[in-house]
Short mmCIF file of C-alpha atoms and ligand atoms in Angstrom, two decimals:
data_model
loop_
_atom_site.label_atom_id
_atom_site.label_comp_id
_atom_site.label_asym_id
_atom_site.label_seq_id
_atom_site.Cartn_x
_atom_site.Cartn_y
_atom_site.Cartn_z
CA UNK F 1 -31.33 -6.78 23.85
CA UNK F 2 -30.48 -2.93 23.79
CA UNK F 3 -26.90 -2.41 22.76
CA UNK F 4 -24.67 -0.13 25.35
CA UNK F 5 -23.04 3.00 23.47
CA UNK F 6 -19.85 1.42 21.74
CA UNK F 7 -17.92 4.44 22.76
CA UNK F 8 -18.77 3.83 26.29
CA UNK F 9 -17.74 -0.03 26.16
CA UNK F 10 -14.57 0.71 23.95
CA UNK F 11 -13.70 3.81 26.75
CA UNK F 12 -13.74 2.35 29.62
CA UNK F 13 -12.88 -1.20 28.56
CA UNK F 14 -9.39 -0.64 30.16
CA UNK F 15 -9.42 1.73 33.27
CA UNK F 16 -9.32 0.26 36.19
CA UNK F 17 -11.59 2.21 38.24
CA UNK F 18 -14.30 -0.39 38.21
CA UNK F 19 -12.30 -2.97 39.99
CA UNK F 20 -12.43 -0.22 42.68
CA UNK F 21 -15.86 -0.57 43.24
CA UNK F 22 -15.91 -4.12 42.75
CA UNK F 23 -13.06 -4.48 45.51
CA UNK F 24 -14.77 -2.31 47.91
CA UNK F 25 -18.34 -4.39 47.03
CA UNK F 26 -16.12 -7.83 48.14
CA UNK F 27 -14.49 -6.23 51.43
CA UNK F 28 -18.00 -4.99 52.63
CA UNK F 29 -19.22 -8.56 52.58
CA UNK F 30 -16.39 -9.95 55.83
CA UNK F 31 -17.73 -9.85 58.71
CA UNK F 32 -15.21 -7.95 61.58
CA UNK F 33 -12.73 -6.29 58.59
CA UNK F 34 -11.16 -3.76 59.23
CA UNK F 35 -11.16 -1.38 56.01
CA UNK F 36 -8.07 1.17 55.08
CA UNK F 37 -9.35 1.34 51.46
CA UNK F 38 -11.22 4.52 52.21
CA UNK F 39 -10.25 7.91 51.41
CA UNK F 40 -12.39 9.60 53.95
CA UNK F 41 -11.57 11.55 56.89
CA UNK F 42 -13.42 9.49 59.61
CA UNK F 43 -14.43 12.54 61.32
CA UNK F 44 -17.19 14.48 61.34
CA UNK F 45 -17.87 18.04 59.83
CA UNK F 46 -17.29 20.50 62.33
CA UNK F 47 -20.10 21.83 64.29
CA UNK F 48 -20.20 25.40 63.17
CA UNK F 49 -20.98 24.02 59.01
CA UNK F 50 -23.42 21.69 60.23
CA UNK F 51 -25.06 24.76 61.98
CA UNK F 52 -24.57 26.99 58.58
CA UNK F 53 -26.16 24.10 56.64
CA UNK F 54 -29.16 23.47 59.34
CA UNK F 55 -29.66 27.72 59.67
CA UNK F 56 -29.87 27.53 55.20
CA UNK F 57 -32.52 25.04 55.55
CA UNK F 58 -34.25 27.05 57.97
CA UNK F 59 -34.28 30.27 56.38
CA UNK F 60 -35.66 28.31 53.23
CA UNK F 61 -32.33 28.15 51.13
CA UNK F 62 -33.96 25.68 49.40
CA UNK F 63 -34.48 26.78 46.27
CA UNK F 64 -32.35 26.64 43.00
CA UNK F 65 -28.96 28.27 43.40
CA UNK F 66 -27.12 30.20 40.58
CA UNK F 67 -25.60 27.27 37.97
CA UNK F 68 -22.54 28.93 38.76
CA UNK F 69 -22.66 29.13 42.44
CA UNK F 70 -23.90 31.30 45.14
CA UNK F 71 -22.32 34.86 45.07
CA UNK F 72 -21.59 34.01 48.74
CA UNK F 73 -19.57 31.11 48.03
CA UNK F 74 -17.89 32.66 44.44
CA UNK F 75 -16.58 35.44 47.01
CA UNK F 76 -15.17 33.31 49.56
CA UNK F 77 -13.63 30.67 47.13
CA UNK F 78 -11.96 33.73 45.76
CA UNK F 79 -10.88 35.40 48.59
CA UNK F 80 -9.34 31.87 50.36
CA UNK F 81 -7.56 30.74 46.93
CA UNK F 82 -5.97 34.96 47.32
CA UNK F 83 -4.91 34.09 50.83
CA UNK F 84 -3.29 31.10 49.66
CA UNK F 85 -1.93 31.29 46.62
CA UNK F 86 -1.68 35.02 45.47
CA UNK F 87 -3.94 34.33 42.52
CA UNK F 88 -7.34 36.97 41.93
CA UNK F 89 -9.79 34.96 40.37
CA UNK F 90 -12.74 37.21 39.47
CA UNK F 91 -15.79 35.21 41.63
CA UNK F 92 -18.27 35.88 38.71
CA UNK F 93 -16.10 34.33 35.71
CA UNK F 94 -13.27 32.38 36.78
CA UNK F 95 -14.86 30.35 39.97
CA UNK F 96 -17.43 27.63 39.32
CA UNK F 97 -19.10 25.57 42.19
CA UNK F 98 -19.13 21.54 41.26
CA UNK F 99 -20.06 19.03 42.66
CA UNK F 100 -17.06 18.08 44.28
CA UNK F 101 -13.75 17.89 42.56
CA UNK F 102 -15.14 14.42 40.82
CA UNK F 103 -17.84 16.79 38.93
CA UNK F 104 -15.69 19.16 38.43
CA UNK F 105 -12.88 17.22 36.75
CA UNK F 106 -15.31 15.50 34.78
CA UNK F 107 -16.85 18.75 33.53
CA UNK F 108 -13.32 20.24 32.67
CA UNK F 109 -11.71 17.33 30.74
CA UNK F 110 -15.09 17.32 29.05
CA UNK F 111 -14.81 20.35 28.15
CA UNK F 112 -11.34 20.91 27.20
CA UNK F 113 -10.71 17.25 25.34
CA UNK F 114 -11.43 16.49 21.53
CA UNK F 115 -11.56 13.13 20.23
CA UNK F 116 -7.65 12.03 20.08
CA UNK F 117 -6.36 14.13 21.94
CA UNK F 118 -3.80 12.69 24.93
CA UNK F 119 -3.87 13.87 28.45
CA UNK F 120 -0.49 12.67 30.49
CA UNK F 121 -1.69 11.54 33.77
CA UNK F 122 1.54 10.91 36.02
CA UNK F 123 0.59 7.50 37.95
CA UNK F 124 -0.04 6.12 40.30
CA UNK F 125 -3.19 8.09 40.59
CA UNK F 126 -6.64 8.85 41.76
CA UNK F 127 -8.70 6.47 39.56
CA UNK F 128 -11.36 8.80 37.96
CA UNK F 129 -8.30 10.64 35.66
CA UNK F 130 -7.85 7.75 33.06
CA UNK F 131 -11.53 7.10 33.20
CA UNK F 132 -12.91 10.93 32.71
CA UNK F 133 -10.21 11.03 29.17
CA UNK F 134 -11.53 8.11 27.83
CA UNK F 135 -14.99 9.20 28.38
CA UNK F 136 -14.23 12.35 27.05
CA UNK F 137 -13.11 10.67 24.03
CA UNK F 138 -9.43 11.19 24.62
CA UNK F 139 -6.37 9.75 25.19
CA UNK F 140 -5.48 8.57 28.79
CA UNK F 141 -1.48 7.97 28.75
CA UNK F 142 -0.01 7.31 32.25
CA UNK F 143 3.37 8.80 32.86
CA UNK F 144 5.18 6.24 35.13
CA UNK F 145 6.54 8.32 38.17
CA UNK F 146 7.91 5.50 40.13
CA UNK F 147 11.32 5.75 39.38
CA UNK F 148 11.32 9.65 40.59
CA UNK F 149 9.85 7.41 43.72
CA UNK F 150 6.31 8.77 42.54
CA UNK F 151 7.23 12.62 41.76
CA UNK F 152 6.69 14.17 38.63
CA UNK F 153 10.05 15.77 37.43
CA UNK F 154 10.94 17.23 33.93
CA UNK F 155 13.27 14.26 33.39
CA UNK F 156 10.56 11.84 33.75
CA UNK F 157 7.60 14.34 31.98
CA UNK F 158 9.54 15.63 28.97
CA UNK F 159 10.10 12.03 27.22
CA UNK F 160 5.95 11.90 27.05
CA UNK F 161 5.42 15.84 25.83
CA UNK F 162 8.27 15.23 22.88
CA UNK F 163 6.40 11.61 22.21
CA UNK F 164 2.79 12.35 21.79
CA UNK F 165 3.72 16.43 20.67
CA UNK F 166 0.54 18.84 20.02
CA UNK F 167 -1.70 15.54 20.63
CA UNK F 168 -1.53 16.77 24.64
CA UNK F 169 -4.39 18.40 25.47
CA UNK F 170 -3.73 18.55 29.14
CA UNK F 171 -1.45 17.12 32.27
CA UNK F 172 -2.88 16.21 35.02
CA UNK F 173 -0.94 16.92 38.52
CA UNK F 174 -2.62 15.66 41.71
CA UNK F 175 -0.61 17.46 44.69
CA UNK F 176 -0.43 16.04 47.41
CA UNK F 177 -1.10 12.47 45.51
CA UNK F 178 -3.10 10.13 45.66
CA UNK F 179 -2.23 7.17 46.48
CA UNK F 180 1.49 7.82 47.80
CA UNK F 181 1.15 11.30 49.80
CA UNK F 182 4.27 12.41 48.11
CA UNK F 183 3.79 16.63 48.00
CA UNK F 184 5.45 18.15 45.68
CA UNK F 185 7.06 21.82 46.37
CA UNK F 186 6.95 25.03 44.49
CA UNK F 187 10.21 24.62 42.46
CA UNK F 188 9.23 21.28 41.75
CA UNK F 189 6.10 23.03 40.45
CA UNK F 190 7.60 25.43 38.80
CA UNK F 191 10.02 23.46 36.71
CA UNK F 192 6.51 21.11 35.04
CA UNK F 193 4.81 24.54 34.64
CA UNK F 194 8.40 25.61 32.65
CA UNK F 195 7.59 22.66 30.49
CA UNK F 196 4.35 24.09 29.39
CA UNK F 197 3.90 27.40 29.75
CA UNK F 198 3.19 29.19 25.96
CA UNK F 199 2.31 25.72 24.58
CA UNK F 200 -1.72 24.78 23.93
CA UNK F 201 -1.51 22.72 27.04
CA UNK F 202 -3.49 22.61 30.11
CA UNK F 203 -2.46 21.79 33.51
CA UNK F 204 -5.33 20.24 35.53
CA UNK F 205 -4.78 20.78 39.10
CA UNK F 206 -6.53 18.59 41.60
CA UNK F 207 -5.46 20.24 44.90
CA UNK F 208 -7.92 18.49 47.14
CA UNK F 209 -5.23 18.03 49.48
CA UNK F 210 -4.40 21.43 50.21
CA UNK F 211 -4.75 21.45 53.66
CA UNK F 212 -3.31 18.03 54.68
CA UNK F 213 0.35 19.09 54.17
CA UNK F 214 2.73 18.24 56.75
CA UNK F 215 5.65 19.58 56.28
CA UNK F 216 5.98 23.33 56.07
CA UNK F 217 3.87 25.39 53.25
CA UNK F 218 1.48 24.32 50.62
CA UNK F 219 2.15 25.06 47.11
CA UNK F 220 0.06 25.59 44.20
CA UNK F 221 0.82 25.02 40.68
CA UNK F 222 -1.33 27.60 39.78
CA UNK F 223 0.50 30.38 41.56
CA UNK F 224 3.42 29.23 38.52
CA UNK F 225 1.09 29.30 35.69
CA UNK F 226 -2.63 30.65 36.21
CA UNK F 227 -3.17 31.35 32.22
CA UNK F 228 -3.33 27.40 31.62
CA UNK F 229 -3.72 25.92 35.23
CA UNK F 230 -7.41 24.34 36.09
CA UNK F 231 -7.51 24.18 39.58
CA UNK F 232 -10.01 21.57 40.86
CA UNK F 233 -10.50 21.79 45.12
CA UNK F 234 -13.14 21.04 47.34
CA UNK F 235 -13.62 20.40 51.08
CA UNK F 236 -14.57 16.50 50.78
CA UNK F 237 -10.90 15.94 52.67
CA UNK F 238 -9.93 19.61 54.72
CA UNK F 239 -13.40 19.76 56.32
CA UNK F 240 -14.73 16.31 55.99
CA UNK F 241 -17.54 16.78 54.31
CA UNK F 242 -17.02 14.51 52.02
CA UNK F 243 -21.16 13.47 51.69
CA UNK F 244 -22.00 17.25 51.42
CA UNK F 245 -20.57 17.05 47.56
CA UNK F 246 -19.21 19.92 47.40
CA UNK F 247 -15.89 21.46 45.46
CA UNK F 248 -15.16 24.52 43.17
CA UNK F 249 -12.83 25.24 40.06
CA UNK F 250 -10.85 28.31 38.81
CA UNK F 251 -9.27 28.96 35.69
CA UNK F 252 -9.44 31.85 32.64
CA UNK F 253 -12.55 33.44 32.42
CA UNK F 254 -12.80 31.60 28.47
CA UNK F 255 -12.28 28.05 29.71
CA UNK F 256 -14.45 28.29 32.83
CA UNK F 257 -17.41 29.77 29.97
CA UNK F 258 -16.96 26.39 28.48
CA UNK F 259 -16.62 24.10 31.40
CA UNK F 260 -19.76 25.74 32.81
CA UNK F 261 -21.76 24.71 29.66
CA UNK F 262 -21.09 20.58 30.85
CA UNK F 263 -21.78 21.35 34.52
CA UNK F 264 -24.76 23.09 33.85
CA UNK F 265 -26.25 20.75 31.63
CA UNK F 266 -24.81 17.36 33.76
CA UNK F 267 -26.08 18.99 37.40
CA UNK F 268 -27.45 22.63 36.92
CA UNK F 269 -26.20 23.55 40.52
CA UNK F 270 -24.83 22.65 43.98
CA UNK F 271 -27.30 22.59 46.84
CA UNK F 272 -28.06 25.32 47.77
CA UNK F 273 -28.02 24.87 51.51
CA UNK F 274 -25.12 23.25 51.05
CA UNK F 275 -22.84 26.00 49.34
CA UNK F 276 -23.95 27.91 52.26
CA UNK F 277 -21.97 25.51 54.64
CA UNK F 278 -19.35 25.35 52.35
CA UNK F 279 -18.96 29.34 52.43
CA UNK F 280 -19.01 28.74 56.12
CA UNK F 281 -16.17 26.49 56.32
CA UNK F 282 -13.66 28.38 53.86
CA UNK F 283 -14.77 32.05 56.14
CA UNK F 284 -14.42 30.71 59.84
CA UNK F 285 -13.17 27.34 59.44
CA UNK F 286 -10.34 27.62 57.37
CA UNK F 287 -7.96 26.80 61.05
CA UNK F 288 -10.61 23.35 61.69
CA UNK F 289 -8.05 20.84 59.33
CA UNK F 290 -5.69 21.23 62.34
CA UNK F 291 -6.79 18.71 65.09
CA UNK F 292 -7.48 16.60 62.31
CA UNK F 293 -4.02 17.35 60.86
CA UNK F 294 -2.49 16.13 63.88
CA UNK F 295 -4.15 12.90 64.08
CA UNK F 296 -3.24 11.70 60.99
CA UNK F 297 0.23 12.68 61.59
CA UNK F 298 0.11 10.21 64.70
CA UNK F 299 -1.31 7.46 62.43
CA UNK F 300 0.92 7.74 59.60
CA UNK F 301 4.04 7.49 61.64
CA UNK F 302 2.44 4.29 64.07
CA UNK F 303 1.31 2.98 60.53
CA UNK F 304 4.75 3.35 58.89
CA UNK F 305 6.67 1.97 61.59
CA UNK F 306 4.38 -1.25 62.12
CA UNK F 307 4.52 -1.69 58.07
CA UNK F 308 8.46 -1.22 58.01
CA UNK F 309 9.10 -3.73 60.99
CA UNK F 310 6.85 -6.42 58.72
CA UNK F 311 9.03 -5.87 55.96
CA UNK F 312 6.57 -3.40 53.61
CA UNK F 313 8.59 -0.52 52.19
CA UNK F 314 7.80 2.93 52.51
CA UNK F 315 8.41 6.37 52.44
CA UNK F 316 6.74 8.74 55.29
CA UNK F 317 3.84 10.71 53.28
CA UNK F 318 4.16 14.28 53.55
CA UNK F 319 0.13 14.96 52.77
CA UNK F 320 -2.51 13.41 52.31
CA UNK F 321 -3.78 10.18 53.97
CA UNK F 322 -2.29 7.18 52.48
CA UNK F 323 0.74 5.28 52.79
CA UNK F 324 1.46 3.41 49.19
CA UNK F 325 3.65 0.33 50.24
CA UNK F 326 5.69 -2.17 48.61
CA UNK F 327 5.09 -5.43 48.97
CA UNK F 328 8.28 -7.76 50.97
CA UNK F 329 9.33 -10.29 48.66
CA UNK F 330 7.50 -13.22 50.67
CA UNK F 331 4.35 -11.94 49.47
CA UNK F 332 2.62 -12.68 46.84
CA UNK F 333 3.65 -9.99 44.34
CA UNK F 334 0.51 -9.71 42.83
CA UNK F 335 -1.01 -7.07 44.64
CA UNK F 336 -4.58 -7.90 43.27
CA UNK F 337 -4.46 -11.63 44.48
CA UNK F 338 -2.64 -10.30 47.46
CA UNK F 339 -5.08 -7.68 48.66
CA UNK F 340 -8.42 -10.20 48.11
CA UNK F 341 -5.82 -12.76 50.51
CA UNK F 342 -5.40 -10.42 53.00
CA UNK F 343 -8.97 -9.38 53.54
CA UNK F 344 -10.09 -12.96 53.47
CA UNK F 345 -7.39 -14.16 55.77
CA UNK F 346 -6.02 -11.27 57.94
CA UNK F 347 -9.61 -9.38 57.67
CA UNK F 348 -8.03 -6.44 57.05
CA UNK F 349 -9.13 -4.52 53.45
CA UNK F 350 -6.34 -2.09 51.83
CA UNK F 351 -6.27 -1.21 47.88
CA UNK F 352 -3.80 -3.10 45.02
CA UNK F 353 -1.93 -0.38 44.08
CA UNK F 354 -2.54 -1.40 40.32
CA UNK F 355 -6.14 0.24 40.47
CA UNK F 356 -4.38 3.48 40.58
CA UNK F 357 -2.17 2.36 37.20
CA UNK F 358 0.22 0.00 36.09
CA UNK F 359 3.43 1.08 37.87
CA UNK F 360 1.50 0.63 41.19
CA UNK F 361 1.53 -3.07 40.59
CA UNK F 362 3.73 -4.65 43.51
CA UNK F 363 2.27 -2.26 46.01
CA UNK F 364 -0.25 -1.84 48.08
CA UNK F 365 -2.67 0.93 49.45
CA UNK F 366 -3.54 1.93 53.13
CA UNK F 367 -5.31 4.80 54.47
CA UNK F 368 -4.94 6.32 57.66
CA UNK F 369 -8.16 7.92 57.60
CA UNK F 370 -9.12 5.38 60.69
CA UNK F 371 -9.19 5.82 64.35
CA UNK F 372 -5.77 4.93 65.72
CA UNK F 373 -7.23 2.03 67.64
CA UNK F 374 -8.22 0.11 64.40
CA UNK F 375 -5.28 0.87 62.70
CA UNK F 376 -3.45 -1.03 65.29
CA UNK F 377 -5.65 -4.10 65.58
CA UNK F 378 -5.33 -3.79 61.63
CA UNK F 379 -1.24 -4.18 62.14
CA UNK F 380 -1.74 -6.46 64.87
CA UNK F 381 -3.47 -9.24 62.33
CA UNK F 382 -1.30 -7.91 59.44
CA UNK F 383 1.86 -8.93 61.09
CA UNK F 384 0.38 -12.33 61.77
CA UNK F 385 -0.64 -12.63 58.83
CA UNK F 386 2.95 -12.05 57.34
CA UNK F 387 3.87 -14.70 59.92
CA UNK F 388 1.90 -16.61 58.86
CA UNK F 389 3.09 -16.28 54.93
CA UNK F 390 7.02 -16.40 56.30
CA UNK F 391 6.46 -20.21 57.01
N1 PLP R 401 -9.27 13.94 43.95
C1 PLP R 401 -8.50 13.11 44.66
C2 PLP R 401 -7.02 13.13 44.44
C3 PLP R 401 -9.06 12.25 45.61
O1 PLP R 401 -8.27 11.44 46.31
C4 PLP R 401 -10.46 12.25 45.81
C5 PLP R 401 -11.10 11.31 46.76
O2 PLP R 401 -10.53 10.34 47.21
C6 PLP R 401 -11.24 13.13 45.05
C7 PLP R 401 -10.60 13.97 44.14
C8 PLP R 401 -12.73 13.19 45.19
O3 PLP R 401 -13.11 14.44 45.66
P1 PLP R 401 -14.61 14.90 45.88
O4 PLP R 401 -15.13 14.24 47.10
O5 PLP R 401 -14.51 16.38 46.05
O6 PLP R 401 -15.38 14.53 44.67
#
């Protein structure tokens, strides 16, 4: 038989992200279940992109788009990351479109990362972080937030930046997170980007949930530090448009040069049709989050309160669409074995929190990103089920 590249097998021998899919692969099989693994908006892209998308196809947008983007879209990414977060990024040299923010991390750790080199990533997180270093040939070292209850502060940050010294290439911050939908503010911002700033460090931003902040402004920790922030966004989440693959990323006009030499060679370009919807969206539909914003805001709070009465800590998520939740001490604490349980028994799926690192162990994922009507029938066997356990 062929051998498999040995750097792949070594790379990815221990990142979790493939018990992900196999999770998800397992849950799909039970009949009835009722899934909160999913990070995707259940709604559908408003009708206003569709028609932007549909009018491209029409008018034969059809053809190869710039690798970098259409000048349409460059402009508009520019002028909405202006409007919200006072940065000018040039739409010729410091935007590139991606293929949603998965491409575009992917391209940018690729990009930036040499073989050996560490990037922090503060856990629990998004599963493609640890995976994308170690592809890259780096260094994936999670920085355990849980005992800042999952928010990156200089107390818990600084121990890892004096440890693993010019070997950091990068930290990763995902605000809003995540799994937990803990959102970070500007002076919490400010004080990581203190940490950094002069030093041969990047910050990779993943700001995907920009628009799904609840409580008062969004920040951006680019706005502290633009000369060494990569800021990673797309409109998977804000627009749901999640199957559209669509994203961008802004940084110095040097490192996007290089990052645009792995896009271009992993996907040449976006759709183009499709970067016409996308300009659509961030022109006239930059107010459409809203209804949606509201309904998860109902969800969350029926959610939390039907968790808490079972016995499941957890804090109310400011962004985002998850609640991470510990599991009661009647339980079985092993939130792998627990979450396969509860999907066979209770028929309702949700994610160990270990797939989004090891401090997530004892906890476990739901999304909100479900109709309110399944999310109660969802409670409604989960408290039986905890009934059930109590015995
Ligand atoms: N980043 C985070 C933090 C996410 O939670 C997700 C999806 O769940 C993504 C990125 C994926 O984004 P995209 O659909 O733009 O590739």
């Amino acid at each position: 038989m062929v051998e498999m590249s040995k750097h792949m097998r070594d790379s990815l021998q221990n990142v979790p992200s493939q018990k992900i899919f196999d999770f998800s692969q397992f849950t799909s099989t039970i009949d009835d279940i009722i899934q909160l693994t999913i990070g995707e908006p259940d709604f559908n892209t408003p009708e206003h992109i569709k028609q932007a998308g549909i009018q491209a196809i029409e008018n034969n947008h059809t053809h190869y788009a710039p690798q970098r983007g259409t000048t349409g879209l460059l402009k508009a990414v520019s002028g909405y990351l202006k409007d919200t977060t006072g940065v000018d990024y040039d739409p010729q040299t410091q935007i590139l479109v991606t293929n949603g923010v998965t491409e575009g991390a992917f391209a940018a750790l690729n990009a930036i990362v040499n073989q050996g080199d560490v990037v922090l990533v503060p856990t629990p997180t998004f599963s493609i972080y640890t995976a994308d270093v170690a592809i890259a040939g780096g260094t994936p070292v999670e920085v355990d937030t849980s005992p800042a209850n999952f928010r990156l502060t200089p107390e818990i940050l600084k121990p890892y930046l004096a440890k693993y010294g010019d070997r950091v290439k990068a930290v990763v911050v995902v605000n809003p997170s995540n799994p937990t939908g803990v959102a970070m503010n500007q002076v919490e911002l400010d004080a990581i980007a203190d940490l950094v700033r002069g030093k041969n460090i990047f910050i990779l931003a993943d700001e995907i949930y920009s628009e799904l902040w609840y409580d008062g402004q969004a920040a951006s920790i680019t706005k502290s530090l633009p000369e060494q922030t990569i800021l990673v966004n797309g409109l998977s989440k804000s627009y749901a448009m999640t199957g559209w693959r669509v994203g961008y990323l802004a940084a110095p006009k040097d490192v996007v040069a290089n990052i645009f030499k792995v896009h271009a060679f992993a996907v040449t370009d976006v759709s183009t049709f499709v970067q016409d919807a996308a300009k659509e969206a961030l022109t006239n539909g930059r107010e459409d989050y809203r209804p949606m914003e509201e309904a998860y805001i109902k969800r969350r709070d029926v959610m939390k309160s039907a968790l808490s009465k079972m016995g499941w800590q957890c804090t109310a998520p400011q962004g985002a669409f998850y609640i991470f939740a510990r599991i009661p001490d009647f339980l079985d604490q092993d939130d792998e074995q627990l979450a396969y349980d509860m999907a066979k028994k209770a028929k309702v799926a949700a994610t160990p929190g270990s797939y989004f690192g090891k401090c997530g162990e004892h906890y476990i994922r739901f999304s909100y990103a479900t109709a309110l009507d399944k999310i109660q029938e969802a409670m409604t066997r989960l408290a039986k089920y905890c009934a059930d356990q109590r015995k």
